[in-house]
Short mmCIF file of N, CA and C in Angstrom, two decimals:
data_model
loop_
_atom_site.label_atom_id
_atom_site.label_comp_id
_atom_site.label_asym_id
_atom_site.label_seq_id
_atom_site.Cartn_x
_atom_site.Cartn_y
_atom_site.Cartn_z
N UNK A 1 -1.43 74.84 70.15
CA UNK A 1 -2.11 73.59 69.88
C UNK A 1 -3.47 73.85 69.26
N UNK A 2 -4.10 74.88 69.46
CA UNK A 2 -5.42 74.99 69.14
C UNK A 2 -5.21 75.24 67.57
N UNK A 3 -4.04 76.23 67.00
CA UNK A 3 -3.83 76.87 65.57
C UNK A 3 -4.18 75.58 64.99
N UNK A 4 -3.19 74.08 65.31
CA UNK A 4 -3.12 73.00 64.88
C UNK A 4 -4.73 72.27 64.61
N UNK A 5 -5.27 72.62 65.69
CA UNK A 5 -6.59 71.69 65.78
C UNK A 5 -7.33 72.45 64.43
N UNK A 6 -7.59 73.91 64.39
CA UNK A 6 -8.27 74.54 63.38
C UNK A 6 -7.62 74.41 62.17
N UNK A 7 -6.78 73.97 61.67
CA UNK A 7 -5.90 74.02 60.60
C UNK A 7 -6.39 71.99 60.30
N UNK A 8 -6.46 71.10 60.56
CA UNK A 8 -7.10 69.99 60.52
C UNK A 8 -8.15 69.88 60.24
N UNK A 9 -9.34 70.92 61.09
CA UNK A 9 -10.32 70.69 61.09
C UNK A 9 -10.59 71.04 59.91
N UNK A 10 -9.86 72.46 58.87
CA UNK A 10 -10.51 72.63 57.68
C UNK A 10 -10.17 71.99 56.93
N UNK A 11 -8.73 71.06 57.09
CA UNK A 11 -8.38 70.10 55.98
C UNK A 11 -9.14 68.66 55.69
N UNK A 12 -9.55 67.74 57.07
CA UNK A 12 -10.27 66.82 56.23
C UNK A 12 -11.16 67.19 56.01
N UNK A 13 -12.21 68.16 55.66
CA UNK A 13 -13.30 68.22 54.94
C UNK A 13 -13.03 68.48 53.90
N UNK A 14 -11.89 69.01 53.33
CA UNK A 14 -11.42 69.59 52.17
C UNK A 14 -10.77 67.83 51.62
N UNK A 15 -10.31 67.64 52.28
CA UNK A 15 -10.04 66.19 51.95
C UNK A 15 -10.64 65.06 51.41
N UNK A 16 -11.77 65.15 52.19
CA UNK A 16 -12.67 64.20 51.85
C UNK A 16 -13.33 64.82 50.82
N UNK A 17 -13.73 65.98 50.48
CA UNK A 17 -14.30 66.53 49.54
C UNK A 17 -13.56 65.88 47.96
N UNK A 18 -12.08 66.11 47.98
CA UNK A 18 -11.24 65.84 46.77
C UNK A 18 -11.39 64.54 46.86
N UNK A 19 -11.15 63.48 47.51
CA UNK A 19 -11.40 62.40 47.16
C UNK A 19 -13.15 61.85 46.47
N UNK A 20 -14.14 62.57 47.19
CA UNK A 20 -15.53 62.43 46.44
C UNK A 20 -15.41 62.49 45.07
N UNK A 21 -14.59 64.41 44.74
CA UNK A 21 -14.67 64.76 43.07
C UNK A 21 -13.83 63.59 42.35
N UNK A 22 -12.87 62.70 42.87
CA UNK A 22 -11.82 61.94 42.11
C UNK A 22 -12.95 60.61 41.69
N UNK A 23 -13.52 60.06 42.80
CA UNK A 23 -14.67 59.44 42.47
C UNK A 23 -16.08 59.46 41.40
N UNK A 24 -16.33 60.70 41.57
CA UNK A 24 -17.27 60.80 40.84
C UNK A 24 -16.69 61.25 39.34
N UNK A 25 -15.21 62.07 39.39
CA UNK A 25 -14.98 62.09 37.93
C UNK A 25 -14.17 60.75 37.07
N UNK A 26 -13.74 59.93 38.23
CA UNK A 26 -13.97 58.17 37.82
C UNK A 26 -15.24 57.67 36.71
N UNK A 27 -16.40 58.11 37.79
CA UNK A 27 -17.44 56.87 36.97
C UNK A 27 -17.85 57.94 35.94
N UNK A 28 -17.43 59.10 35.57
CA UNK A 28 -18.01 60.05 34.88
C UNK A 28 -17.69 59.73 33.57
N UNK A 29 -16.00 60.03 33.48
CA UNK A 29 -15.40 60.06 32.61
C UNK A 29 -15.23 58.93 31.36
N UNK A 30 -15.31 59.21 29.78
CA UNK A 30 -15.73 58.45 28.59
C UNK A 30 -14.49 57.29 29.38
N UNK A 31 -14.99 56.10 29.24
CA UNK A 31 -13.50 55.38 28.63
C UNK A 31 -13.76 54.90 27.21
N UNK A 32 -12.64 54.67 26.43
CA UNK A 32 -12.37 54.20 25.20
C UNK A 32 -13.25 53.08 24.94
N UNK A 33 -14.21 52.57 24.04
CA UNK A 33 -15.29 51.49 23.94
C UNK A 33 -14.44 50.28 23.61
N UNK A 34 -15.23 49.56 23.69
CA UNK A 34 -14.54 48.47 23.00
C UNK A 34 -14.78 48.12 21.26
N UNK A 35 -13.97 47.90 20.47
CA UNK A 35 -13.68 47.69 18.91
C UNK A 35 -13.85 46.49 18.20
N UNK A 36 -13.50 45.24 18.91
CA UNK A 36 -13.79 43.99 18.73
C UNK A 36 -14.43 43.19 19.44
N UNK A 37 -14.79 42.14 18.96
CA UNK A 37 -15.21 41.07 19.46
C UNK A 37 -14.98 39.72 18.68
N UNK A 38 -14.11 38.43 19.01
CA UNK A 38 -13.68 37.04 18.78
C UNK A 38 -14.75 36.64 19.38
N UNK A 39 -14.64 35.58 18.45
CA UNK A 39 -16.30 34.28 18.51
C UNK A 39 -15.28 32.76 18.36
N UNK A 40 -14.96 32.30 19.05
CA UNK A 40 -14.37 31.01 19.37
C UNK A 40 -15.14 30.04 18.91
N UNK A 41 -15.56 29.06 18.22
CA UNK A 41 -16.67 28.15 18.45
C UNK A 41 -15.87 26.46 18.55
N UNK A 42 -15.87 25.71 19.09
CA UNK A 42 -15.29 24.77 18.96
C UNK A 42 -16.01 23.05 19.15
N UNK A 43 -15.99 22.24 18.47
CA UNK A 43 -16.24 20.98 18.47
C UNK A 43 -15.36 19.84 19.05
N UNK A 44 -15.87 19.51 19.88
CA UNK A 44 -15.12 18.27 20.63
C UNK A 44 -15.27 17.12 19.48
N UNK A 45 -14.23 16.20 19.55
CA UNK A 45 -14.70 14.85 19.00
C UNK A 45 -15.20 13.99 20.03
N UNK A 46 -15.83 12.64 19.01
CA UNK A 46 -16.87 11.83 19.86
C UNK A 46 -16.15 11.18 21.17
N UNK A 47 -16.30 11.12 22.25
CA UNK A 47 -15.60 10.37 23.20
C UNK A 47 -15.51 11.54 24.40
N UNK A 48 -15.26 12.94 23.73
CA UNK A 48 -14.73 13.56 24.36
C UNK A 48 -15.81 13.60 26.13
N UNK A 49 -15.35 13.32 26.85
CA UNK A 49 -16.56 13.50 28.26
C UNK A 49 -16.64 14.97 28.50
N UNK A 50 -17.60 14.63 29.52
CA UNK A 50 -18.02 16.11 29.87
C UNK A 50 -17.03 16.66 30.71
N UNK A 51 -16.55 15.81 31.52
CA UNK A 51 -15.43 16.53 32.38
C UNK A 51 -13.98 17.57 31.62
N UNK A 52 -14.22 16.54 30.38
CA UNK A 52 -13.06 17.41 29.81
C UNK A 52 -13.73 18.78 28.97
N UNK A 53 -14.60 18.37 29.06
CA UNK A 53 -15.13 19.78 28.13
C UNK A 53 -15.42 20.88 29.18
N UNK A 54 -15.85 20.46 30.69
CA UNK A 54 -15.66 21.30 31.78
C UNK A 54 -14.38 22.33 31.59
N UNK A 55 -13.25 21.44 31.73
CA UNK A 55 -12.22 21.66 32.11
C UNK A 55 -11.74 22.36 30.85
N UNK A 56 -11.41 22.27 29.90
CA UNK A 56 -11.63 23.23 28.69
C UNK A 56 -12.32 24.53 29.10
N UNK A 57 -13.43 24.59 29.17
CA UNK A 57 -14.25 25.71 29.63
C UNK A 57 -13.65 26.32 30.71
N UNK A 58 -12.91 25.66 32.32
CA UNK A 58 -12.43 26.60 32.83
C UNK A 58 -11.04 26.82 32.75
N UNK A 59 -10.07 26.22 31.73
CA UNK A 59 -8.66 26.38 31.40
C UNK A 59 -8.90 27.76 30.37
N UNK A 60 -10.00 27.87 29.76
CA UNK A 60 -9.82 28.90 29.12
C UNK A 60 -10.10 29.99 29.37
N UNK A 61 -10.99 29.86 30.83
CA UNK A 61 -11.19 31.19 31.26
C UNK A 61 -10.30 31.81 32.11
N UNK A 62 -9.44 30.83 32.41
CA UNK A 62 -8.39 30.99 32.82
C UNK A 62 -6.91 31.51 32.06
N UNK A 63 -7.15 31.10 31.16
CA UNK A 63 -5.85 31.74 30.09
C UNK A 63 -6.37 32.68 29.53
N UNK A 64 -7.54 33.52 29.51
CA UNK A 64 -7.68 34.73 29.00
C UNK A 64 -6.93 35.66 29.84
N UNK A 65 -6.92 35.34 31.10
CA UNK A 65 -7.11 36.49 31.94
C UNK A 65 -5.62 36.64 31.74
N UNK A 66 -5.00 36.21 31.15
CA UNK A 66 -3.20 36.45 31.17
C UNK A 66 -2.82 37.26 29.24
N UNK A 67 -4.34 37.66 28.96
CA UNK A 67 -3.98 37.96 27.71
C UNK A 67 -4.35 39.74 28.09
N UNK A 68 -3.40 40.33 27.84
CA UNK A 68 -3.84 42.06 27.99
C UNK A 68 -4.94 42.10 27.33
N UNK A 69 -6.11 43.40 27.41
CA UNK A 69 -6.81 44.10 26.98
C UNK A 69 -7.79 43.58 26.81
N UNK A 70 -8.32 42.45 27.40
CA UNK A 70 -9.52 41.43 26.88
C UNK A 70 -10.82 42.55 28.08
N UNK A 71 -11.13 42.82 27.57
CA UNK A 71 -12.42 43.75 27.94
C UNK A 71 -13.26 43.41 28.73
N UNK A 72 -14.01 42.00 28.01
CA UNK A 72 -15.01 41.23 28.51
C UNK A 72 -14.53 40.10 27.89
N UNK A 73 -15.47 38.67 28.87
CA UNK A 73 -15.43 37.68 28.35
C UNK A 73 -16.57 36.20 28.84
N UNK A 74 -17.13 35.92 28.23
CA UNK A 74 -17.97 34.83 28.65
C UNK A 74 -18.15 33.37 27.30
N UNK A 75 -18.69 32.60 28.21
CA UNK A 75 -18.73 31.42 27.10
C UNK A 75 -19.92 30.50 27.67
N UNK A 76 -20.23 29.39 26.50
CA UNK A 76 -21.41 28.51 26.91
C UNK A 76 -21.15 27.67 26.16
N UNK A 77 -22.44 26.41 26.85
CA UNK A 77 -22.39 24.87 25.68
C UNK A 77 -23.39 26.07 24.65
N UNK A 78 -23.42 25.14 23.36
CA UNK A 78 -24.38 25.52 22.98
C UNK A 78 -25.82 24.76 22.64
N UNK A 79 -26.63 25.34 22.82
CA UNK A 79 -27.77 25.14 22.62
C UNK A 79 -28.01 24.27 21.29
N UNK A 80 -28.38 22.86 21.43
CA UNK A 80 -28.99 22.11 20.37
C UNK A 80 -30.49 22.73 20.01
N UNK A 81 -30.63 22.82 18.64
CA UNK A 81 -31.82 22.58 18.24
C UNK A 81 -31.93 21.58 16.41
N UNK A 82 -33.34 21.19 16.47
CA UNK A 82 -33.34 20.41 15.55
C UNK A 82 -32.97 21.19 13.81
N UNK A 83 -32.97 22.28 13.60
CA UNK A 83 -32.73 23.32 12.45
C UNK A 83 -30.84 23.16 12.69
N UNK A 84 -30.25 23.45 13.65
CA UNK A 84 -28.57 23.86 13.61
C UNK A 84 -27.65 22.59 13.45
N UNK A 85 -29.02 21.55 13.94
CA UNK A 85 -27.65 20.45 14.00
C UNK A 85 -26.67 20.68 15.33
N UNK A 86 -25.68 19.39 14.84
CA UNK A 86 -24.55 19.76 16.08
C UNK A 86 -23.34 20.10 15.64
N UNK A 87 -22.94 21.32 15.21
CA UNK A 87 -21.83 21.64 14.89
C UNK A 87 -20.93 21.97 15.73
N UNK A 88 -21.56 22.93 16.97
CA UNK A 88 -20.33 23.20 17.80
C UNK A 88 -20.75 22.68 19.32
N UNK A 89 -19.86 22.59 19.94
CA UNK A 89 -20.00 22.05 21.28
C UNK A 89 -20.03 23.32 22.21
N UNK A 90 -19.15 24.12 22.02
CA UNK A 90 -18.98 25.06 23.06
C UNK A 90 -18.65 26.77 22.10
N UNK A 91 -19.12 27.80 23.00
CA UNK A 91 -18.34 28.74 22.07
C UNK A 91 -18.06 30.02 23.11
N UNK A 92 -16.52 30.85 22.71
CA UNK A 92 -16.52 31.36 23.85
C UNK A 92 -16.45 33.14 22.94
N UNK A 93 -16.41 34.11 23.90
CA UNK A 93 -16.83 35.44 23.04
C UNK A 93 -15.69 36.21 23.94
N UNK A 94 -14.96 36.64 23.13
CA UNK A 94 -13.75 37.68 23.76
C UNK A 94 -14.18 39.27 23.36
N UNK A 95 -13.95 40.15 23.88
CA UNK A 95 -14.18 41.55 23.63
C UNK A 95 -12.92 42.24 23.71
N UNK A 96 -11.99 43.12 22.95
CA UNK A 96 -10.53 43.84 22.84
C UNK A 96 -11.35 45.18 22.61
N UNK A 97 -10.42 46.26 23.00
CA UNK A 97 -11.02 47.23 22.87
C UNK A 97 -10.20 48.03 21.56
N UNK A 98 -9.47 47.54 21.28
CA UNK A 98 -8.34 47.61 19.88
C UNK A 98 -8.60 46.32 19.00
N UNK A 99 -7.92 46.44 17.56
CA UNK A 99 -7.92 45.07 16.45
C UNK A 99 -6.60 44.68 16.83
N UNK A 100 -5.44 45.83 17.30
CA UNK A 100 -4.20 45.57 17.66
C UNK A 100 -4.62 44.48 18.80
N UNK A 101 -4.85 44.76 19.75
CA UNK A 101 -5.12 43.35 20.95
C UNK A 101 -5.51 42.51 20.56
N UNK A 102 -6.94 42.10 19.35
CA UNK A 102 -6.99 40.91 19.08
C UNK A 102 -5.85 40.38 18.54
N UNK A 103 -5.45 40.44 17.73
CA UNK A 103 -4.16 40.89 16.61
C UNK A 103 -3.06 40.10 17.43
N UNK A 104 -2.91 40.91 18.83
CA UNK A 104 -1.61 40.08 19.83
C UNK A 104 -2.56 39.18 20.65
N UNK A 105 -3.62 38.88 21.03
CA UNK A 105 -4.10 37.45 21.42
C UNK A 105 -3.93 36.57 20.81
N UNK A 106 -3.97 36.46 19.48
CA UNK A 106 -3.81 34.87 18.16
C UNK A 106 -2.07 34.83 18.47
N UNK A 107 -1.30 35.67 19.37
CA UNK A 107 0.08 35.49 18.94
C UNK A 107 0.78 35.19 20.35
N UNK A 108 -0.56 35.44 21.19
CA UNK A 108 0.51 35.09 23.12
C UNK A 108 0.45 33.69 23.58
N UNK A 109 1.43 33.65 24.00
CA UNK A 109 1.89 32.79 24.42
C UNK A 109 1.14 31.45 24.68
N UNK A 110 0.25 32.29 25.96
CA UNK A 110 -0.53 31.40 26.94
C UNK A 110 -1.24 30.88 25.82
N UNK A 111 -2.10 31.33 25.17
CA UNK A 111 -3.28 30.94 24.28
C UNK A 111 -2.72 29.68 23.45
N UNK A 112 -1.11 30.22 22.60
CA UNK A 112 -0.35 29.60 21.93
C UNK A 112 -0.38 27.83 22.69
N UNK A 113 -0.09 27.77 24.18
CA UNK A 113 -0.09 27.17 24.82
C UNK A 113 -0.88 26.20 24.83
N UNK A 114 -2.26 26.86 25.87
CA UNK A 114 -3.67 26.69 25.51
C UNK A 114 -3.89 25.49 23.89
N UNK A 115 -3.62 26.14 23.26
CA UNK A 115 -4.31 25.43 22.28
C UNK A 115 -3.13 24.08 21.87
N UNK A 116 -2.44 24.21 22.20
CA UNK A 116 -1.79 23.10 21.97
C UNK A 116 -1.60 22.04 22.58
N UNK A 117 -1.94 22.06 23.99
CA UNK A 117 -2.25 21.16 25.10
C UNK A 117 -3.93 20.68 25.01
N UNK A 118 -4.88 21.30 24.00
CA UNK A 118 -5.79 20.91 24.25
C UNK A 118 -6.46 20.60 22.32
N UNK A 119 -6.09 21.14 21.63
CA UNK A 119 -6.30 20.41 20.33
C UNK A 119 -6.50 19.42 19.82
N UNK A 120 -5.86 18.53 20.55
CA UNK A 120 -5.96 16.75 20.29
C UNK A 120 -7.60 16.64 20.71
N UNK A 121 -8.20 17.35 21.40
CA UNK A 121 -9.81 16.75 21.48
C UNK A 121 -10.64 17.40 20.82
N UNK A 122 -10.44 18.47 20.14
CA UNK A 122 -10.99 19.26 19.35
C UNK A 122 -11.29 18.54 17.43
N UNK A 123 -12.38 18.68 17.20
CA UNK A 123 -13.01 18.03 15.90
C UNK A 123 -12.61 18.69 14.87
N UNK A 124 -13.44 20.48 15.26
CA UNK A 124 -13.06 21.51 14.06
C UNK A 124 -13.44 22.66 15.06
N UNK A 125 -12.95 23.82 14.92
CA UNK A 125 -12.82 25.30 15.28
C UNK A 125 -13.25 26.12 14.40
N UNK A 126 -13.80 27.02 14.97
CA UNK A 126 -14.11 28.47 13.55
C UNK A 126 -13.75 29.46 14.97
N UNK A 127 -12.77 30.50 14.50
CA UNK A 127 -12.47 31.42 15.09
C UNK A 127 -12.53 32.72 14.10
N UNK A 128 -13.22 34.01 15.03
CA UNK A 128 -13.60 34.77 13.94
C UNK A 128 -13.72 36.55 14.47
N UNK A 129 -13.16 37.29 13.73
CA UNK A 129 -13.41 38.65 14.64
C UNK A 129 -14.55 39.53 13.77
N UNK A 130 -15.03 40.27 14.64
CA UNK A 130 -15.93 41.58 14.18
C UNK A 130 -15.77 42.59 15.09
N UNK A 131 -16.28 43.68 13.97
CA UNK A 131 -16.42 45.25 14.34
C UNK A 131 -17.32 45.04 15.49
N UNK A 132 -17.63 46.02 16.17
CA UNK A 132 -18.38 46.31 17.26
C UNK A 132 -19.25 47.38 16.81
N UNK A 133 -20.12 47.73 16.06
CA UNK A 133 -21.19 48.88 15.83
C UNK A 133 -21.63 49.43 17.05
N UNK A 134 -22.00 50.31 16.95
CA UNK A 134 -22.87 50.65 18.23
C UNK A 134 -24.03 51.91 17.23
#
């Protein structure tokens, strides 16, 4: 019984040790950057309430999350000022870490969905991708 106890005792330290290195070569290691970024911008027509433009805002943050490879993602009203006018109401910013993923977002389903259940309140759209420089 004792062979047993000393034969344990050197393993979880050795144990816990490998799980530390798996950790730390986690946050170490490059991951692949991200390549794109979609700029959504969209205009409600007049009537449209705020509740629905809420709800827009969280149906869509909600149907991203069913689109692979979306990196990052956030959105806002936008900011009136007297120079921009009011062109867009809301705009949302997707990040792919491939052009291939944006590429299959304009083509899944959900989005496909998405926009078709909610278009009828929409004025005009500009949807648009770019490089990611760094």
């Amino acid at each position: 019984m004792k062979k047993r106890n000393k034969t344990l005792g050197y393993l979880v330290p050795v144990f816990a040790l490998c799980v530390f290195m798996l950790v730390i070569y986690g946050a170490y290691v490059p991951h692949k950057p991200a390549e794109i970024q979609r700029v959504v911008c969209i205009k409600f027509k007049p009537g449209t309430s705020t509740q629905e433009v809420e709800k827009h805002l969280r149906d869509f943050a909600t149907m991203k999350k069913a689109v692979k490879d979306v990196v990052a993602y956030s959105a806002g009203h936008v900011q009136k000022s007297d120079e921009s006018g009011e062109e867009f109401d809301v705009i949302h910013y997707l990040t792919f870490r491939t052009s291939d993923a944006a590429r299959e977002y304009t083509q899944n389903a959900d989005r496909q969905a998405f926009v078709k259940a909610n278009e009828g309140q929409w004025d005009k759209v500009l949807e648009m991708n770019s490089n990611i420089e760094k």
